[in-house]
Short mmCIF file of C-alpha atoms in Angstrom, two decimals:
data_model
loop_
_atom_site.label_atom_id
_atom_site.label_comp_id
_atom_site.label_asym_id
_atom_site.label_seq_id
_atom_site.Cartn_x
_atom_site.Cartn_y
_atom_site.Cartn_z
CA MET A 889 -93.01 116.36 -22.75
CA GLY A 890 -94.65 117.23 -26.03
CA PRO A 891 -98.05 116.12 -27.24
CA VAL A 892 -98.49 112.35 -27.51
CA ARG A 893 -101.04 110.88 -29.84
CA ARG A 894 -103.35 108.43 -28.17
CA PRO A 895 -106.84 107.38 -29.19
CA GLY A 896 -109.34 109.36 -27.18
CA ARG A 897 -112.61 108.15 -25.82
CA ARG A 898 -115.32 108.37 -28.43
CA ASP A 899 -118.41 110.42 -27.79
CA GLN A 900 -120.96 108.07 -26.28
CA ASP A 901 -123.62 109.39 -28.63
CA ASP A 902 -121.56 108.92 -31.80
CA ASP A 903 -122.71 107.22 -34.94
CA ARG A 904 -121.35 103.82 -33.98
CA LEU A 905 -124.98 103.25 -33.08
CA PHE A 906 -125.49 102.78 -36.81
CA PRO A 907 -123.36 100.97 -39.40
CA ALA A 908 -120.09 102.57 -40.46
CA SER A 909 -121.48 103.34 -43.89
CA SER A 910 -123.84 105.90 -42.39
CA ARG A 911 -121.36 107.70 -40.15
CA PRO A 912 -120.38 111.26 -41.05
CA CYS A 913 -117.45 111.75 -43.40
CA ARG A 914 -114.58 113.59 -41.78
CA GLY A 915 -112.30 113.70 -44.79
CA LEU A 916 -111.85 116.23 -47.59
CA ILE A 917 -113.22 115.85 -51.11
CA ARG A 918 -111.15 116.40 -54.18
CA PRO A 919 -112.84 118.63 -56.75
CA GLY A 920 -114.47 116.69 -59.53
CA ASN A 921 -114.72 113.44 -57.67
CA ASP A 922 -118.43 112.69 -58.19
CA ARG A 923 -118.32 109.48 -56.21
CA ARG A 924 -117.05 111.21 -53.11
CA ARG A 925 -119.48 114.07 -53.56
CA THR A 926 -122.36 111.60 -53.72
CA THR A 927 -121.11 109.79 -50.63
CA LEU A 928 -120.78 113.04 -48.70
CA HIS A 929 -124.29 114.07 -49.77
CA LYS A 930 -125.71 110.77 -48.52
CA ARG A 931 -123.93 111.10 -45.23
CA ARG A 932 -125.19 114.63 -44.75
CA LEU A 933 -128.70 113.42 -45.40
CA ALA A 934 -128.10 110.65 -42.87
CA ASP A 935 -126.96 113.24 -40.34
CA VAL A 936 -130.17 115.20 -40.88
CA LEU A 937 -132.23 112.01 -40.52
CA PHE A 938 -130.42 111.06 -37.31
CA SER A 939 -130.98 114.54 -35.90
CA LEU A 940 -134.69 114.28 -36.63
CA ILE A 941 -134.85 110.85 -35.00
CA ASP A 942 -133.12 112.27 -31.92
CA LEU A 943 -135.58 115.16 -31.74
CA VAL A 944 -138.50 112.74 -31.83
CA ASP A 945 -136.68 110.51 -29.35
CA ARG A 946 -136.20 113.32 -26.83
CA ALA A 947 -139.82 114.45 -27.18
CA LEU A 948 -141.18 110.95 -26.55
CA SER A 949 -138.66 109.79 -23.94
CA LEU A 950 -139.84 108.50 -20.57
CA ASP A 951 -138.51 109.70 -17.21
CA ALA A 952 -137.96 106.63 -15.02
CA ARG A 953 -139.02 108.61 -11.94
CA HIS A 954 -142.41 109.36 -13.48
CA ARG A 955 -143.25 105.75 -14.36
CA PRO A 956 -146.00 103.98 -12.39
CA GLY A 957 -143.52 101.36 -11.20
CA PHE A 958 -141.09 103.83 -9.62
CA ARG A 959 -140.86 104.12 -5.86
CA ALA A 960 -138.55 106.48 -4.02
CA ALA A 961 -135.85 105.11 -1.75
CA PRO A 962 -135.97 105.74 2.02
CA ALA A 963 -134.79 109.18 3.13
CA ARG A 964 -131.54 107.75 4.55
CA LEU A 965 -130.49 106.75 1.01
CA GLN A 966 -131.10 110.13 -0.61
CA GLY A 967 -127.98 111.93 0.66
CA VAL A 968 -125.28 113.13 -1.76
CA MET A 969 -121.83 114.42 -0.84
CA PRO A 970 -121.40 118.24 -0.82
CA THR A 971 -119.96 119.75 -3.97
CA PRO A 972 -117.21 122.31 -3.27
CA GLU A 973 -115.90 123.99 -6.40
CA LEU A 974 -112.28 124.40 -5.29
CA ARG A 975 -109.63 122.61 -3.28
CA GLU A 976 -106.58 124.48 -2.04
CA GLU A 977 -103.69 123.23 0.08
CA GLY A 978 -102.39 126.13 2.15
CA CYS A 979 -98.87 124.70 2.32
CA LEU A 980 -98.47 124.58 -1.47
CA ASN A 981 -97.76 127.63 -3.58
CA VAL A 982 -99.97 126.52 -6.49
CA PRO A 983 -103.32 127.68 -7.91
CA PRO A 984 -106.39 125.99 -6.36
CA LEU A 985 -107.71 122.83 -7.94
CA VAL A 986 -111.08 123.25 -9.69
CA TRP A 987 -113.20 120.13 -9.28
CA ARG A 988 -114.91 118.74 -12.37
CA ARG A 989 -118.32 117.84 -11.03
CA GLU A 990 -120.92 116.35 -13.35
CA ASP A 991 -122.86 118.99 -15.27
CA LEU A 992 -126.49 118.70 -14.16
CA THR A 993 -127.76 121.12 -16.80
CA GLY A 994 -130.67 119.35 -18.42
CA ALA A 995 -130.52 116.46 -15.95
CA LEU A 996 -133.73 114.83 -14.82
CA GLN A 997 -134.17 115.87 -11.22
CA GLY A 998 -135.86 113.79 -8.58
CA PRO A 999 -135.33 111.35 -5.73
CA ALA A 1000 -133.25 108.20 -5.87
CA GLY A 1001 -135.30 105.04 -6.03
CA VAL A 1002 -136.13 101.81 -7.84
CA LEU A 1003 -138.07 101.36 -11.07
CA GLU A 1004 -139.97 98.12 -11.55
CA GLU A 1005 -141.03 97.75 -15.17
CA HIS A 1006 -142.12 94.94 -17.48
CA GLY A 1007 -141.00 94.59 -21.09
CA VAL A 1008 -137.93 96.84 -20.97
CA ARG A 1009 -135.64 96.62 -23.99
CA VAL A 1010 -131.89 97.02 -23.54
CA SER A 1011 -129.52 97.97 -26.35
CA SER A 1012 -125.97 96.87 -25.53
CA LEU A 1013 -123.79 97.83 -28.48
CA PRO A 1014 -119.99 97.48 -28.72
CA TYR A 1015 -118.01 100.54 -27.68
CA VAL A 1016 -114.51 101.24 -28.95
CA SER A 1017 -112.03 102.97 -26.64
CA ALA A 1018 -108.28 103.28 -26.23
CA ASP A 1019 -108.44 100.63 -23.52
CA ALA A 1020 -109.22 98.00 -26.17
CA ASP A 1021 -111.84 96.51 -23.85
CA GLU A 1022 -113.75 94.05 -26.01
CA HIS A 1023 -116.50 93.77 -23.41
CA ALA A 1024 -117.20 97.52 -23.19
CA ARG A 1025 -120.81 98.27 -24.09
CA LEU A 1026 -122.87 101.40 -24.69
CA LEU A 1027 -126.16 100.94 -22.89
CA ARG A 1028 -129.56 102.37 -23.78
CA LEU A 1029 -132.94 101.46 -22.30
CA SER A 1030 -136.35 101.70 -23.93
CA GLY A 1031 -139.89 100.69 -23.15
CA ALA A 1032 -141.95 98.08 -24.97
CA LYS A 1033 -142.92 100.70 -27.58
CA LEU A 1034 -139.29 101.80 -28.22
CA ARG A 1035 -139.61 105.02 -26.22
CA THR A 1036 -136.30 105.82 -24.54
CA LEU A 1037 -136.25 105.22 -20.80
CA CYS A 1038 -134.15 107.85 -19.01
CA GLU A 1039 -132.56 107.44 -15.57
CA THR A 1040 -130.82 110.76 -14.79
CA HIS A 1041 -129.94 112.16 -18.23
CA TRP A 1042 -131.48 111.83 -21.65
CA ASN A 1043 -129.29 109.79 -23.97
CA PRO A 1044 -130.51 109.00 -27.50
CA GLY A 1045 -131.96 105.52 -27.34
CA LEU A 1046 -134.30 105.36 -30.34
CA ARG A 1047 -131.58 104.84 -32.93
CA PRO A 1048 -130.03 101.82 -31.19
CA ALA A 1049 -133.54 100.49 -30.46
CA LEU A 1050 -134.41 100.70 -34.16
CA ARG A 1051 -131.16 99.03 -35.11
CA ARG A 1052 -131.76 96.26 -32.58
CA LYS A 1053 -135.23 95.71 -34.03
CA LEU A 1054 -134.45 96.03 -37.75
CA ASP A 1055 -130.91 94.68 -38.15
CA ALA A 1056 -131.02 90.90 -38.51
CA ARG A 1057 -127.39 90.67 -37.40
CA MET A 1058 -128.21 91.92 -33.91
CA ARG A 1059 -128.09 89.21 -31.23
CA VAL A 1060 -131.11 89.74 -28.99
CA THR A 1061 -131.64 87.66 -25.85
CA ALA A 1062 -134.91 87.36 -23.93
CA LEU A 1063 -134.44 87.15 -20.15
CA GLU A 1064 -137.34 85.53 -18.34
CA GLY A 1065 -138.26 86.15 -14.74
CA GLU A 1066 -136.91 89.01 -12.67
CA THR A 1067 -133.76 90.88 -13.74
CA ILE A 1068 -131.68 93.53 -12.01
CA LEU A 1069 -129.37 95.82 -13.98
CA LEU A 1070 -126.21 96.84 -12.13
CA GLY A 1071 -123.85 99.70 -12.92
CA ALA A 1072 -123.33 100.35 -16.64
CA TYR A 1073 -123.32 104.13 -16.16
CA PHE A 1074 -120.20 104.23 -18.33
CA ALA A 1075 -119.18 101.84 -21.09
CA ASP A 1076 -116.21 100.59 -19.02
CA CYS A 1077 -116.26 96.89 -18.23
CA ASN A 1078 -112.77 96.50 -16.78
CA ASN A 1079 -112.76 99.36 -14.26
CA TYR A 1080 -112.26 98.45 -10.59
CA PHE A 1081 -113.76 101.73 -9.36
CA HIS A 1082 -116.99 101.56 -11.35
CA PHE A 1083 -117.43 97.87 -10.55
CA TRP A 1084 -117.44 98.62 -6.82
CA ILE A 1085 -118.99 102.11 -6.72
CA ASP A 1086 -121.63 101.73 -9.45
CA ALA A 1087 -122.40 98.01 -9.82
CA MET A 1088 -121.92 96.63 -6.29
CA SER A 1089 -123.43 99.72 -4.69
CA ASP A 1090 -126.49 99.17 -6.92
CA LEU A 1091 -126.77 95.64 -5.52
CA TRP A 1092 -126.79 96.95 -1.93
CA PHE A 1093 -129.14 99.82 -2.82
CA LEU A 1094 -131.72 97.53 -4.43
CA ALA A 1095 -131.77 95.31 -1.35
CA GLN A 1096 -132.18 98.34 0.93
CA CYS A 1097 -135.12 99.46 -1.20
CA GLY A 1098 -136.93 96.18 -0.65
CA VAL A 1099 -136.02 94.17 -3.75
CA ASP A 1100 -135.92 90.47 -2.85
CA LEU A 1101 -132.58 89.49 -4.38
CA SER A 1102 -133.26 85.79 -3.76
CA SER A 1103 -136.07 85.92 -6.34
CA VAL A 1104 -133.89 87.56 -9.00
CA ARG A 1105 -133.04 85.17 -11.82
CA ASN A 1106 -130.76 87.40 -13.90
CA VAL A 1107 -128.11 89.94 -12.91
CA LEU A 1108 -127.39 91.97 -16.05
CA MET A 1109 -124.14 93.89 -15.65
CA PRO A 1110 -120.72 94.82 -17.09
CA TRP A 1111 -118.75 91.59 -16.70
CA ASN A 1112 -115.73 89.98 -18.34
CA GLY A 1113 -115.03 87.39 -15.68
CA VAL A 1114 -111.51 88.48 -14.74
CA ARG A 1115 -110.14 87.30 -11.39
CA TRP A 1116 -110.90 90.44 -9.40
CA GLN A 1117 -114.51 90.58 -10.64
CA ARG A 1118 -115.11 86.98 -9.58
CA GLU A 1119 -113.56 87.68 -6.19
CA ILE A 1120 -115.70 90.77 -5.61
CA ALA A 1121 -118.84 88.86 -6.63
CA ARG A 1122 -118.02 86.17 -4.05
CA LEU A 1123 -117.31 88.73 -1.34
CA CYS A 1124 -120.65 90.42 -2.02
CA GLY A 1125 -122.69 87.21 -2.12
CA LEU A 1126 -123.51 87.51 -5.83
CA PRO A 1127 -123.96 84.04 -7.39
CA GLU A 1128 -121.90 83.93 -10.56
CA GLU A 1129 -124.36 81.60 -12.28
CA ARG A 1130 -126.97 84.40 -12.25
CA ILE A 1131 -124.72 86.95 -13.94
CA VAL A 1132 -125.55 87.85 -17.55
CA PRO A 1133 -122.72 89.88 -19.13
CA LEU A 1134 -123.88 92.90 -21.09
CA SER A 1135 -121.42 91.84 -23.79
CA SER A 1136 -123.17 88.49 -24.29
CA ALA A 1137 -125.71 90.04 -26.71
CA ASP A 1138 -126.44 93.22 -28.65
CA GLY A 1139 -129.83 93.56 -27.02
CA PHE A 1140 -132.02 92.11 -24.30
CA VAL A 1141 -135.77 91.91 -23.76
CA LEU A 1142 -136.56 91.75 -20.05
CA GLU A 1143 -139.70 90.19 -18.66
CA LYS A 1144 -139.38 92.23 -15.46
CA LEU A 1145 -136.67 94.73 -14.53
CA HIS A 1146 -135.64 96.23 -11.20
CA LEU A 1147 -133.53 99.31 -11.94
CA ALA A 1148 -131.61 101.40 -9.39
CA VAL A 1149 -132.23 105.04 -10.32
CA ARG A 1150 -129.62 107.05 -8.44
CA THR A 1151 -126.47 109.17 -8.72
CA LYS A 1152 -123.64 107.16 -10.32
CA GLY A 1153 -120.39 107.64 -12.17
CA GLY A 1154 -118.11 109.07 -9.47
CA PHE A 1155 -118.39 112.80 -10.14
CA ARG A 1156 -121.20 113.01 -7.58
CA ASN A 1157 -121.46 110.38 -4.89
CA HIS A 1158 -124.01 109.25 -2.34
CA ASP A 1159 -122.94 109.73 1.26
CA TRP A 1160 -123.48 106.06 2.10
CA ILE A 1161 -121.12 104.41 -0.41
CA VAL A 1162 -118.39 103.42 2.07
CA SER A 1163 -120.75 101.98 4.68
CA ALA A 1164 -122.70 100.17 1.94
CA LEU A 1165 -119.66 98.44 0.45
CA ARG A 1166 -118.32 97.49 3.87
CA GLU A 1167 -121.65 95.97 4.85
CA LEU A 1168 -122.22 94.23 1.52
CA SER A 1169 -118.77 92.62 1.46
CA GLY A 1170 -118.65 91.76 5.16
CA TRP A 1171 -115.77 94.15 5.90
CA ARG A 1172 -114.86 95.61 9.25
CA ALA A 1173 -112.15 98.24 9.17
CA PRO A 1174 -109.66 98.03 12.05
CA ARG A 1175 -110.26 100.62 14.77
CA SER A 1176 -108.13 103.73 14.54
CA ASP A 1177 -106.91 103.06 18.08
CA ALA A 1178 -106.05 99.41 17.41
CA PRO A 1179 -102.44 98.52 18.31
CA ALA A 1180 -99.97 98.75 15.41
CA THR A 1181 -98.94 95.17 14.84
CA GLY A 1182 -97.41 93.35 11.88
CA ALA A 1183 -97.63 95.49 8.75
CA SER A 1184 -99.81 98.16 10.38
CA GLY A 1185 -98.72 101.73 9.90
CA ARG A 1186 -97.31 101.18 6.42
CA ARG A 1187 -96.52 104.09 4.14
CA ILE A 1188 -97.75 103.13 0.69
CA TYR A 1189 -97.22 104.59 -2.76
CA VAL A 1190 -99.64 103.15 -5.32
CA THR A 1191 -98.13 103.14 -8.81
CA ARG A 1192 -100.24 103.13 -11.96
CA GLY A 1193 -97.52 101.11 -13.65
CA GLY A 1194 -98.24 100.64 -17.34
CA ALA A 1195 -101.79 102.03 -17.23
CA LEU A 1196 -103.01 103.58 -20.48
CA ARG A 1197 -104.96 106.22 -18.62
CA ARG A 1198 -103.23 109.21 -17.05
CA PRO A 1199 -99.64 107.96 -16.64
CA LEU A 1200 -97.52 110.00 -14.21
CA PHE A 1201 -94.64 111.32 -16.32
CA ASN A 1202 -92.21 111.97 -13.50
CA GLU A 1203 -93.02 109.10 -11.16
CA ALA A 1204 -89.31 108.33 -10.67
CA ALA A 1205 -88.72 111.87 -9.37
CA VAL A 1206 -91.76 111.61 -7.08
CA LEU A 1207 -90.47 108.34 -5.63
CA GLU A 1208 -87.07 109.92 -5.06
CA ALA A 1209 -88.76 112.73 -3.11
CA LEU A 1210 -90.66 110.15 -1.04
CA ALA A 1211 -87.62 107.95 -0.32
CA PRO A 1212 -86.72 109.64 3.01
CA PHE A 1213 -90.22 108.86 4.32
CA GLY A 1214 -89.94 105.09 3.83
CA PHE A 1215 -92.72 104.40 1.33
CA ASP A 1216 -93.39 100.95 -0.14
CA VAL A 1217 -94.28 100.96 -3.86
CA VAL A 1218 -97.32 98.81 -4.61
CA ASP A 1219 -99.14 97.91 -7.85
CA CYS A 1220 -102.72 97.06 -6.88
CA ALA A 1221 -103.29 95.29 -10.20
CA SER A 1222 -100.87 92.56 -9.08
CA LEU A 1223 -102.78 91.84 -5.85
CA THR A 1224 -105.95 89.94 -5.06
CA VAL A 1225 -108.91 91.98 -3.84
CA THR A 1226 -108.45 90.49 -0.37
CA ASP A 1227 -104.81 91.57 -0.31
CA GLN A 1228 -105.69 95.07 -1.52
CA ARG A 1229 -108.21 95.46 1.28
CA ALA A 1230 -105.74 94.28 3.89
CA LEU A 1231 -103.02 96.56 2.49
CA PHE A 1232 -105.10 99.73 2.74
CA ALA A 1233 -106.36 98.72 6.18
CA SER A 1234 -102.73 98.55 7.31
CA ALA A 1235 -101.75 101.97 5.95
CA GLU A 1236 -100.69 105.01 7.92
CA ILE A 1237 -100.55 107.11 4.74
CA VAL A 1238 -101.23 106.46 1.05
CA VAL A 1239 -99.81 108.51 -1.83
CA ALA A 1240 -101.06 107.80 -5.34
CA PRO A 1241 -101.90 109.31 -8.73
CA HIS A 1242 -105.64 109.54 -9.37
CA GLY A 1243 -106.76 106.08 -10.45
CA ALA A 1244 -109.05 103.14 -9.72
CA GLY A 1245 -106.65 101.59 -7.19
CA LEU A 1246 -107.64 104.33 -4.76
CA THR A 1247 -111.09 102.75 -4.53
CA ASN A 1248 -109.46 100.69 -1.78
CA ILE A 1249 -109.46 103.75 0.49
CA VAL A 1250 -112.91 102.37 1.41
CA TRP A 1251 -111.10 99.78 3.53
CA ALA A 1252 -108.78 102.20 5.35
CA ARG A 1253 -109.07 102.80 9.08
CA SER A 1254 -110.25 106.16 10.36
CA GLY A 1255 -107.28 108.50 10.76
CA THR A 1256 -105.37 107.17 7.75
CA LYS A 1257 -103.98 109.88 5.46
CA LEU A 1258 -104.33 110.11 1.68
CA VAL A 1259 -102.35 112.32 -0.71
CA GLU A 1260 -103.78 112.20 -4.23
CA LEU A 1261 -101.76 113.37 -7.25
CA MET A 1262 -104.39 114.95 -9.48
CA PRO A 1263 -104.43 115.96 -13.16
CA ARG A 1264 -106.22 119.31 -13.37
CA GLY A 1265 -107.95 118.30 -16.61
CA HIS A 1266 -109.60 115.32 -14.92
CA ALA A 1267 -110.07 116.61 -11.38
CA ASN A 1268 -112.65 114.08 -10.23
CA PRO A 1269 -113.43 114.39 -6.48
CA CYS A 1270 -114.56 110.77 -6.09
CA PHE A 1271 -111.69 109.69 -3.83
CA MET A 1272 -111.98 112.82 -1.71
CA ASP A 1273 -115.62 111.83 -1.17
CA LEU A 1274 -114.72 108.24 -0.24
CA ALA A 1275 -111.94 109.43 2.08
CA SER A 1276 -114.35 111.76 3.86
CA GLN A 1277 -116.84 108.93 4.43
CA ALA A 1278 -114.09 106.61 5.71
CA GLY A 1279 -112.68 109.19 8.14
CA VAL A 1280 -109.46 109.49 6.13
CA ALA A 1281 -107.54 112.80 6.11
CA TYR A 1282 -107.27 114.00 2.51
CA GLY A 1283 -104.74 116.15 0.66
CA VAL A 1284 -104.18 116.77 -3.05
CA VAL A 1285 -101.22 117.81 -5.20
CA PRO A 1286 -102.45 119.29 -8.52
CA SER A 1287 -100.57 118.72 -11.78
CA VAL A 1288 -98.12 121.28 -13.15
CA VAL A 1289 -98.01 119.79 -16.66
CA GLU A 1290 -100.37 117.69 -18.79
CA GLU A 1291 -100.38 116.29 -22.33
CA ASP A 1292 -101.84 118.60 -24.95
CA GLY A 1293 -104.53 117.55 -27.40
CA VAL A 1294 -105.42 114.34 -25.55
CA ASN A 1295 -108.72 113.45 -23.92
CA PRO A 1296 -108.26 114.27 -20.20
CA ILE A 1297 -109.35 110.74 -19.32
CA TYR A 1298 -106.14 109.48 -20.94
CA ALA A 1299 -103.76 112.47 -20.77
CA GLY A 1300 -100.51 111.89 -18.91
CA PHE A 1301 -99.47 114.47 -16.33
CA GLY A 1302 -96.70 115.52 -13.97
CA VAL A 1303 -96.57 117.02 -10.48
CA ASP A 1304 -93.87 118.92 -8.62
CA PRO A 1305 -92.05 116.32 -6.45
CA ALA A 1306 -91.20 119.03 -3.93
CA ASP A 1307 -94.93 119.73 -3.48
CA VAL A 1308 -95.54 116.04 -2.79
CA ALA A 1309 -92.83 115.97 -0.13
CA VAL A 1310 -94.11 119.16 1.52
CA LEU A 1311 -97.69 117.88 1.76
CA VAL A 1312 -96.63 114.43 2.98
CA ARG A 1313 -94.49 116.00 5.71
CA ARG A 1314 -97.33 118.29 6.77
CA MET A 1315 -99.83 115.43 6.98
CA LEU A 1316 -97.47 113.14 8.87
CA ASP A 1317 -96.73 115.92 11.35
CA GLY A 1318 -100.46 116.39 11.87
#
């Protein structure tokens, strides 16, 4: 399949942090057009100004781990999953898969922990992506004096802070009392994986670090109130009336913030994620030696259906290759969270393209098998990490074709159906 045009994810540090009139011009100028020359000149000057602001911003930024209100988490919460560079399936005649771990060059190193700080300012500006998620927000934190507050990486926060302060159109909300900020590592607001792994894990982590959640008045987080978010909040004991959606304002001034400073995003994962989510949501996975009754022992293929991100080009051919094994095709988006948890707990083996539905491997019993169909351009090891923690046997089939010229987050891909069948047979045979 040839290249397909699809809007890519914008750079999270782009000039949407300022009005459109000050964003760089990407077009060409016709000779003699003075108006366009003047506009281009102004925009170049704006670029220089923004660069200078960013230089000052970086020099004055604050490392959350070096603030007086930071305290390190207990040693049992510091562990991070190992980071192998390659994954190779011996039964497949394909090149090894190269994992795309988060680049830690320039990252702020230090222990995981909790920052307690008064007067934090939050910039929560709209973020445009191909998902058309109207609640997606680009988050930046700053102190009372507009100095950027960094968690793990420096991201330019002075420009949005200045805009929040100087632009009368910005909606700024003051939150009194104690506030916790959950998730928001990425701009996504409608992502099942990040809601569980970033936001809900933050909730558990804060409690483990001694934050009294009963005294928290505001829970600031990515939230659009869809059915599955409400269900997860109930399962995790999070009162909906305390939730403040990040999309409800362009900025927030917090009287007192409790911030989880830890590894997030999925490319690198703490080694306690599975146990944390099971404990938080009151889940007990069936024992691996429990008798197979009812729907237990199901063979499940999780389709991505009409997902905008990473469609599997040749899904029909893959399903044809799986037909002799007796797989049921399931679309997790059509199920309640409770039903998704029960489904994965009943599985003998799961086959699926890389996608948020595989977050449910958290609920699988030890000894379950997972075969992930993986685009090489977006080889995120997050589900391998979750499978390892859950005691699930993991295998991966790398892509043989991907869309050209498309952001890997969105690029469609294809796998060799014969490879899928070979790996499934090998895993079923033990």
